[in-house]
CSV table of C-alpha atoms and ligand atoms in Angstrom, one decimal:
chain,number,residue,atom,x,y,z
A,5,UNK,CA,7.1,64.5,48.4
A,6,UNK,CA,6.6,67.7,50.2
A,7,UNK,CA,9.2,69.3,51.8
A,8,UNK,CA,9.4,69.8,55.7
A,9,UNK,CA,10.5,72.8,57.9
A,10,UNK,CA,8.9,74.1,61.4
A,11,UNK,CA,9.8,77.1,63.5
A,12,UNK,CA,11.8,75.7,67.3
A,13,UNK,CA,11.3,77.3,70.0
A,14,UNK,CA,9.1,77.4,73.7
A,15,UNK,CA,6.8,79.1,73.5
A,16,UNK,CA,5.7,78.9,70.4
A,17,UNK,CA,2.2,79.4,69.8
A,18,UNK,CA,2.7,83.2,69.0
A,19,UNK,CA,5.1,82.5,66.0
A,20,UNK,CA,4.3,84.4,62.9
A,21,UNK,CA,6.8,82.1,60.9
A,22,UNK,CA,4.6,79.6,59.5
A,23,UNK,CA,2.2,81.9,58.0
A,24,UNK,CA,5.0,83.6,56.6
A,25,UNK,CA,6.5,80.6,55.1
A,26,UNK,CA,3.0,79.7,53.7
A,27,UNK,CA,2.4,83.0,52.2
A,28,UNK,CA,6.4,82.5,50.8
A,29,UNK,CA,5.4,79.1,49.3
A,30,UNK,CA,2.4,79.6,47.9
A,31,UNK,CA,4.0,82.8,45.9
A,32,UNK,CA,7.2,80.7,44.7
A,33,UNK,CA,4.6,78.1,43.8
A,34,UNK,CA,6.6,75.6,46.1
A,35,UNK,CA,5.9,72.4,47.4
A,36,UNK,CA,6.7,73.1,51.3
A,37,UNK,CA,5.2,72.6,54.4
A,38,UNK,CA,6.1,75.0,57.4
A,39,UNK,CA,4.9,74.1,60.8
A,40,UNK,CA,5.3,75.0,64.5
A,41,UNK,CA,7.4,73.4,66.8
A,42,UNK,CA,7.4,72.9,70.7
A,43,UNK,CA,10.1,71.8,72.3
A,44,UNK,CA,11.0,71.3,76.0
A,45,UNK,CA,13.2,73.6,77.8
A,46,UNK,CA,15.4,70.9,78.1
A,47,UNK,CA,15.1,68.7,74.5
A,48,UNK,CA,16.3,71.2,72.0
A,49,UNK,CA,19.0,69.0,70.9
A,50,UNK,CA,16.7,66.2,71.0
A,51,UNK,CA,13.7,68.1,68.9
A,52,UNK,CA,16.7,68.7,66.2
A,53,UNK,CA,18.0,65.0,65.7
A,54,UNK,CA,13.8,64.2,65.7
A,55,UNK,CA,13.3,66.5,62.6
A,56,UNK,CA,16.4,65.2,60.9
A,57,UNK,CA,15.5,61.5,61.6
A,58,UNK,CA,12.1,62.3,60.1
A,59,UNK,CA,13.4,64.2,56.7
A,60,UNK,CA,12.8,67.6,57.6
A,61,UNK,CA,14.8,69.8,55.5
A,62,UNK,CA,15.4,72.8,58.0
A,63,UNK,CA,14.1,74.6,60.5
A,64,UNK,CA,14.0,78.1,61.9
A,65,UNK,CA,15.0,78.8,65.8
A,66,UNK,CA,13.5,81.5,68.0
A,67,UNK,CA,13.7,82.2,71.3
A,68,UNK,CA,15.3,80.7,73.8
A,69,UNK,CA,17.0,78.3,72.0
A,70,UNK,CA,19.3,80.5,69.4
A,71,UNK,CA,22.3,80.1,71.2
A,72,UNK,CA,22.3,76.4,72.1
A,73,UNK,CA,21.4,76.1,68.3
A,74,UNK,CA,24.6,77.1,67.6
A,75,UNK,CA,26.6,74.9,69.6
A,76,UNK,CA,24.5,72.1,68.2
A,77,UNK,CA,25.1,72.9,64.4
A,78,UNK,CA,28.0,71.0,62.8
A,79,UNK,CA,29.0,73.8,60.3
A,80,UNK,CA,28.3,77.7,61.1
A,81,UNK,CA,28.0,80.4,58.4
A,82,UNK,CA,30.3,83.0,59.2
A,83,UNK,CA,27.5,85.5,60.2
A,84,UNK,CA,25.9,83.1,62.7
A,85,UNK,CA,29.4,82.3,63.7
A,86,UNK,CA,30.1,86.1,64.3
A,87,UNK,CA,27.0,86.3,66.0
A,88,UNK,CA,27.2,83.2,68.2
A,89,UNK,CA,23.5,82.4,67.7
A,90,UNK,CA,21.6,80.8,65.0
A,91,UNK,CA,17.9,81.4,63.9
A,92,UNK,CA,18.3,79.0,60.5
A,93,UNK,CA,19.3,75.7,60.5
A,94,UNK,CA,19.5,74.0,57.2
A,95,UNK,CA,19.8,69.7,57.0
A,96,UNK,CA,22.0,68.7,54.9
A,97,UNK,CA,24.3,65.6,53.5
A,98,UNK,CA,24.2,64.7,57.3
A,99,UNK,CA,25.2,68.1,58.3
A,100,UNK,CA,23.3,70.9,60.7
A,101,UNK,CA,24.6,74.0,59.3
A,102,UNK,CA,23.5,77.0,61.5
A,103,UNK,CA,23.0,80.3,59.9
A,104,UNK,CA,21.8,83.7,61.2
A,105,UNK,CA,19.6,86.0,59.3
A,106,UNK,CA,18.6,88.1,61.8
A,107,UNK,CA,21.4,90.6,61.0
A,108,UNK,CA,20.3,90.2,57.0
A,109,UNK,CA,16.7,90.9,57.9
A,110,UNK,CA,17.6,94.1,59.7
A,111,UNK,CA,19.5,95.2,57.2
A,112,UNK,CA,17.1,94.4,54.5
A,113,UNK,CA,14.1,95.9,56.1
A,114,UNK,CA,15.9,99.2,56.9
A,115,UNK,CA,17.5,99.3,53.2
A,116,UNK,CA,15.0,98.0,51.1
A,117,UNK,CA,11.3,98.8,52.9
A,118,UNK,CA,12.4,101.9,54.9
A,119,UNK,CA,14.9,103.2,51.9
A,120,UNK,CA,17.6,104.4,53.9
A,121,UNK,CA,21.6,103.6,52.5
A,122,UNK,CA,23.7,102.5,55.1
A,123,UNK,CA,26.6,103.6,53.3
A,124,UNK,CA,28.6,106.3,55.2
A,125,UNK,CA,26.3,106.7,57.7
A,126,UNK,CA,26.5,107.1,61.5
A,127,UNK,CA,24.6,104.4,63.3
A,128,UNK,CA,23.4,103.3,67.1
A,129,UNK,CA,23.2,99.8,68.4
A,130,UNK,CA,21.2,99.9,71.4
A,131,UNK,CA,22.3,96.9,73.2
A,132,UNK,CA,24.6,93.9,73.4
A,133,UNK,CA,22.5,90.7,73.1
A,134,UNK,CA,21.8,88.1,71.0
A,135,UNK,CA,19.8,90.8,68.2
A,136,UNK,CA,22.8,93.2,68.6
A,137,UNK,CA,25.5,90.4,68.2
A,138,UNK,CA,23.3,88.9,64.9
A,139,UNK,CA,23.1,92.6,63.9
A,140,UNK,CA,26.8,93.5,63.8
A,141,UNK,CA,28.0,91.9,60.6
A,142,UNK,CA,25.6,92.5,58.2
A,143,UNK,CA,25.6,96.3,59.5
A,144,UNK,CA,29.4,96.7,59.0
A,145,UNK,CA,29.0,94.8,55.5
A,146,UNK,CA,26.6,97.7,54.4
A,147,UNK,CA,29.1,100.0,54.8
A,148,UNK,CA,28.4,102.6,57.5
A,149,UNK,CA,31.2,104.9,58.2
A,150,UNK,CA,31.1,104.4,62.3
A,151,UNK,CA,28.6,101.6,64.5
A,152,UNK,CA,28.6,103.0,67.6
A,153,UNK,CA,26.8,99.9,70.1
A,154,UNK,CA,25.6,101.6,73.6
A,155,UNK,CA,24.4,99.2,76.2
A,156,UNK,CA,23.0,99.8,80.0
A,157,UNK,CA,26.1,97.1,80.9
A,158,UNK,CA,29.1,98.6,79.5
A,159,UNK,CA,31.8,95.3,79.5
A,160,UNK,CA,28.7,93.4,77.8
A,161,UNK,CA,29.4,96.0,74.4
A,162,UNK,CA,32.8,95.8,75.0
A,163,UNK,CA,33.2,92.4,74.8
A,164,UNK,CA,30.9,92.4,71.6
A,165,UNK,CA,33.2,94.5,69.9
A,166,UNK,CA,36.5,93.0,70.7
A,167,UNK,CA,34.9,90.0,68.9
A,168,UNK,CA,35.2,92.3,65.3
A,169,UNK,CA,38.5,93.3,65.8
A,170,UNK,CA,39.2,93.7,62.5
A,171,UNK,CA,36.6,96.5,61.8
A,172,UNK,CA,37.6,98.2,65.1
A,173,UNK,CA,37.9,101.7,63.5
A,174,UNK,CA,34.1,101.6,62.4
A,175,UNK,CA,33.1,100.6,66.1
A,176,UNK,CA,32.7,102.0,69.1
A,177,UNK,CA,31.2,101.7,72.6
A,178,UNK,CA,29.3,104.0,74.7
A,179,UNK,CA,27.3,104.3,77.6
A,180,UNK,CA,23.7,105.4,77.0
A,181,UNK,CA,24.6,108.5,79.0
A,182,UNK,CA,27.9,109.7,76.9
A,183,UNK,CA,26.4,109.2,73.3
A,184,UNK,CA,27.5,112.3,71.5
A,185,UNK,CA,26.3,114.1,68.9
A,186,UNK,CA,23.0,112.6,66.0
A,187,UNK,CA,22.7,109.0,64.4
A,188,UNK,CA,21.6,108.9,61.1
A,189,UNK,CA,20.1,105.7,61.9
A,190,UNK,CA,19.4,104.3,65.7
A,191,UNK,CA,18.5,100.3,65.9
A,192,UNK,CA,16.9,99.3,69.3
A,193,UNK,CA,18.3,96.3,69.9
A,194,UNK,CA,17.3,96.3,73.7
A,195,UNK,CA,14.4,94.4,75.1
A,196,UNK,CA,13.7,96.7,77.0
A,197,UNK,CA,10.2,97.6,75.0
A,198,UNK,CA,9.4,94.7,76.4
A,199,UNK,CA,8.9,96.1,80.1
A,200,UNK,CA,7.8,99.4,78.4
A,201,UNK,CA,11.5,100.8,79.2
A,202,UNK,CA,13.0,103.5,77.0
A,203,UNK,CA,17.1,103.0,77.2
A,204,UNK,CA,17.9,106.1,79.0
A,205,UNK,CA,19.5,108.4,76.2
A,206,UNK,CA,20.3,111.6,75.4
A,207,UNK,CA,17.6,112.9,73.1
A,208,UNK,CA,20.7,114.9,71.1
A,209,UNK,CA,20.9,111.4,69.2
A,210,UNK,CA,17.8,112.0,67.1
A,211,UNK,CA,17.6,114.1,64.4
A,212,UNK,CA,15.2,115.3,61.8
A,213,UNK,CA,16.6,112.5,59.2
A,214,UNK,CA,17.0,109.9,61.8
A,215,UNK,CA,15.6,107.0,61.1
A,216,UNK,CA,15.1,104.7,64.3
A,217,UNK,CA,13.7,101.0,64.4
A,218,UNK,CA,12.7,99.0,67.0
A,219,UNK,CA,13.6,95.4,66.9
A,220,UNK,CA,10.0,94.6,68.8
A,221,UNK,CA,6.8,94.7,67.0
A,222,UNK,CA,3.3,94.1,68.3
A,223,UNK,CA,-0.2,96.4,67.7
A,224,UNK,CA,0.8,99.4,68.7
A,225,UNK,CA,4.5,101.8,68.3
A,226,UNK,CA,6.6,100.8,71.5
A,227,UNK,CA,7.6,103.4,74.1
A,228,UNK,CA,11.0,103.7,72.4
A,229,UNK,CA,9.0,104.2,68.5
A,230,UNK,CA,6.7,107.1,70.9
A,231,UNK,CA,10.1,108.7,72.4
A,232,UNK,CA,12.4,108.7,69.1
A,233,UNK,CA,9.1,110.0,67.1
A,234,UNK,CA,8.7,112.7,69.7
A,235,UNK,CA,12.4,114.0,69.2
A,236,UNK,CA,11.6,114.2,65.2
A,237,UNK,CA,12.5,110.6,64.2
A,238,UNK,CA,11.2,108.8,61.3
A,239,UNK,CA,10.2,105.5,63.5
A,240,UNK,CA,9.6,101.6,62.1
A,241,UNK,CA,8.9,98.7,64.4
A,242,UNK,CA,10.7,95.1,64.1
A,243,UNK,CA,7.8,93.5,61.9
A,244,UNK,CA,9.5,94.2,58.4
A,245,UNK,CA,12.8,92.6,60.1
A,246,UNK,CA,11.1,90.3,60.8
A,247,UNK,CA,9.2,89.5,57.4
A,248,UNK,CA,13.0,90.0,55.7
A,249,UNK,CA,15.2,87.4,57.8
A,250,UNK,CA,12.3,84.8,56.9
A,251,UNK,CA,12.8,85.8,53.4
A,252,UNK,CA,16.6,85.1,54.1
A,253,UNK,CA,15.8,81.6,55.4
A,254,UNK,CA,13.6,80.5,52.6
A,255,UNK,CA,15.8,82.0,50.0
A,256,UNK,CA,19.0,79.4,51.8
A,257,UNK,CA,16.5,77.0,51.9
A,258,UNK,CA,14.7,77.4,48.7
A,259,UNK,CA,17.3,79.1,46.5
A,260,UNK,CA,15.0,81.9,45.6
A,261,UNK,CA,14.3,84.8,47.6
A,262,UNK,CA,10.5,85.5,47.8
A,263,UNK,CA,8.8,89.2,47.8
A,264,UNK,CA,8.4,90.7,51.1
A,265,UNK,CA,6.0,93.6,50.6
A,266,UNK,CA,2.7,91.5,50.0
A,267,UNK,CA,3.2,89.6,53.5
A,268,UNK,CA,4.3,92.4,55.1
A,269,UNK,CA,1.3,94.5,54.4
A,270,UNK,CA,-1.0,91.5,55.1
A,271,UNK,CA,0.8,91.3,58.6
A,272,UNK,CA,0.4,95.1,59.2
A,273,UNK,CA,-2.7,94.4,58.5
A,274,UNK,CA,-4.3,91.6,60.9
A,275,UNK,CA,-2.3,93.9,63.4
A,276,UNK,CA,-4.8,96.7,63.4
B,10,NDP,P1,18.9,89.5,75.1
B,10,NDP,O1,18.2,89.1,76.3
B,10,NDP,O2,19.9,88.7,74.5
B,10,NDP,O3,19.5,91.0,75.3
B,10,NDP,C1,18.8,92.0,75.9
B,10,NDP,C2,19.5,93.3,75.8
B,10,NDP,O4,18.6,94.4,76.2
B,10,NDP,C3,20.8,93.5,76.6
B,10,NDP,O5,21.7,94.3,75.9
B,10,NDP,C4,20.3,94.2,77.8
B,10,NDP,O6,21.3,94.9,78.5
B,10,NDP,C5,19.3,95.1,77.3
B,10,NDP,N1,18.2,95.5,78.2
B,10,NDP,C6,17.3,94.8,78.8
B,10,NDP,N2,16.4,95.5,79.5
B,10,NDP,C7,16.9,96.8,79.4
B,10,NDP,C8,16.4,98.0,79.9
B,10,NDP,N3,15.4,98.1,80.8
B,10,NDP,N4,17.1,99.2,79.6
B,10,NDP,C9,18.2,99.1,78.8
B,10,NDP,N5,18.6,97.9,78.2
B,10,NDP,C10,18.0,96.8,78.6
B,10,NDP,O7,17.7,89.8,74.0
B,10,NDP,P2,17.7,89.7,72.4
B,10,NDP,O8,19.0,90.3,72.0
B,10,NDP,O9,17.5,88.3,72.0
B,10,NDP,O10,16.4,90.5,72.0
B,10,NDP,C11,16.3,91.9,72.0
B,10,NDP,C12,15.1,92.4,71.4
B,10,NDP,O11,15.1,92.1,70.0
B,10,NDP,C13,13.8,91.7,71.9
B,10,NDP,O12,12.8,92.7,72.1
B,10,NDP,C14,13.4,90.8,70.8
B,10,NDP,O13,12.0,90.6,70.7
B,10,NDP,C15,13.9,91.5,69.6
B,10,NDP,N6,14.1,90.7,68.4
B,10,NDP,C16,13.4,90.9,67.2
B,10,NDP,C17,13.6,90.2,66.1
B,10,NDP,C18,12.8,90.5,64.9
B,10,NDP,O14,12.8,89.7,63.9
B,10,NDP,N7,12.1,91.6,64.8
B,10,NDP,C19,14.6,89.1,66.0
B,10,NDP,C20,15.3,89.0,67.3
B,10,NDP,C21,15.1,89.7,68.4
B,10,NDP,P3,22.3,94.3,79.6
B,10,NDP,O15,23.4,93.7,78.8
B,10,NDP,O16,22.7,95.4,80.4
B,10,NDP,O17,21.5,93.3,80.4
């Protein structure tokens, strides 16, 4: 029988996941099917116990239900734990585990597509949300040698990273205005590239080796890709994060972790 997964969330029509998945399938040569999935504002818990009454296997979960997702999982990954959200949830011997690859597919994308190390390196968190908090683990595992998180609200970041206590010499907090000195590598974490906002800071945190990603992706480099690129950044958008964390999922799922670079091209692609 073939397998079942969809993609939660409202809207949903947008998603890029099932396509993805396909692609991910078909390559693996397995025997999945990956589907979209509407539910109400209100019937998130509902849609889950639905999908596990009908046999589906797992399920991915986007916006805005990451966060109720992982109250509603029975056993959390220590990553979605430390992130308080879950995008992967994964049906099992009567179990919703919860799982957050977000952070993975960051890291993946900026390690393995854009080929910059982590290790040692000085990096920028712009922001204090849901992305940042998925971000924060699987950054610190790579090994930089300080995460610096910068958000507009200040007690926002500092509560983040009271929540890592344990790595508090690697982090630190700033406002966008006091960031000091150049980041080898700036994440975006901010939404606001979705209002065409650029987080007001100082241009000194650029560098010719910087590389700086945007979490947001769409047909065209976002105001903060534009700004960073201007300052003599080497800029990627959140699409190959994107294309990585869904690898991340199918490889929990599906035990093996597909290729990213054919997809990703493909995507880049219908994107012009
Ligand atoms: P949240 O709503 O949880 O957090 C929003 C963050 O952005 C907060 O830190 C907020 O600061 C900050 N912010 C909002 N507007 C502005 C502004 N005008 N100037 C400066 N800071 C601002 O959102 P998420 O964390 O869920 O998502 C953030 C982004 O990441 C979105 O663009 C989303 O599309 C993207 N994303 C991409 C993924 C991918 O696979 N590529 C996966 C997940 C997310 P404050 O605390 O002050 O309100």
């Amino acid at each position: 029988m073939t397998d079942r997964y969809c993609v939660i969330g409202n809207p949903i029509a947008h998603s890029k996941s099932p396509a993805i998945h396909a692609h991910y399938a078909a390559q693996q040569g397995q025997d999945l099917h990956y589907e979209q999935c509407l539910a109400p504002l209100d019937g998130f818990a509902a849609t889950v116990q639905r999908l596990v009454a009908e046999g589906y296997k797992g399920a991915n979960v986007t916006v805005p239900f990451k966060l109720e997702a992982a109250r509603l999982a029975t056993r959390l990954a220590p990553r979605a734990h430390a992130a308080g959200a879950v995008n992967t949830l994964l049906f099992e011997g009567g179990e919703i585990v919860g799982d957050n690859t977000d952070g993975a597919g960051l890291v993946a994308d900026i390690v393995r597509n854009a080929g910059v190390t982590l290790e040692g390196k000085r990096v920028l968190l712009l922001g204090a949300g849901g992305a940042a908090r998925g971000a924060v683990l699987p950054l610190l595992d790579a090994g930089p040698r300080q995460i610096v998180i910068a958000n507009r609200t200040l007690a926002t970041a500092e509560t983040l990273v009271a929540g890592f206590a344990e790595h508090a010499g690697r982090l630190a907090v700033s406002s966008f205005a006091d960031l000091e000195g150049s980041f080898d590598v700036i994440v975006n974490a901010t939404s606001a590239s979705l209002d065409a906002a650029v987080p007001p800071v100082p241009a000194s945190v650029f560098g010719p080796g910087t590389l700086a990603l945007d979490m947001m992706y769409g047909n065209k480099p976002t105001v903060f890709m534009v700004f960073a690129a201007g300052h003599g950044a080497t800029v990627r958008d959140g699409l190959g994060m994107l294309v990585e964390q869904a690898a991340e999922a199918f490889a929990l799922w599906r035990g093996q972790r597909p290729a990213t670079a054919a997809v990703l091209a493909a995507l880049r692609q219908s994107q012009q």
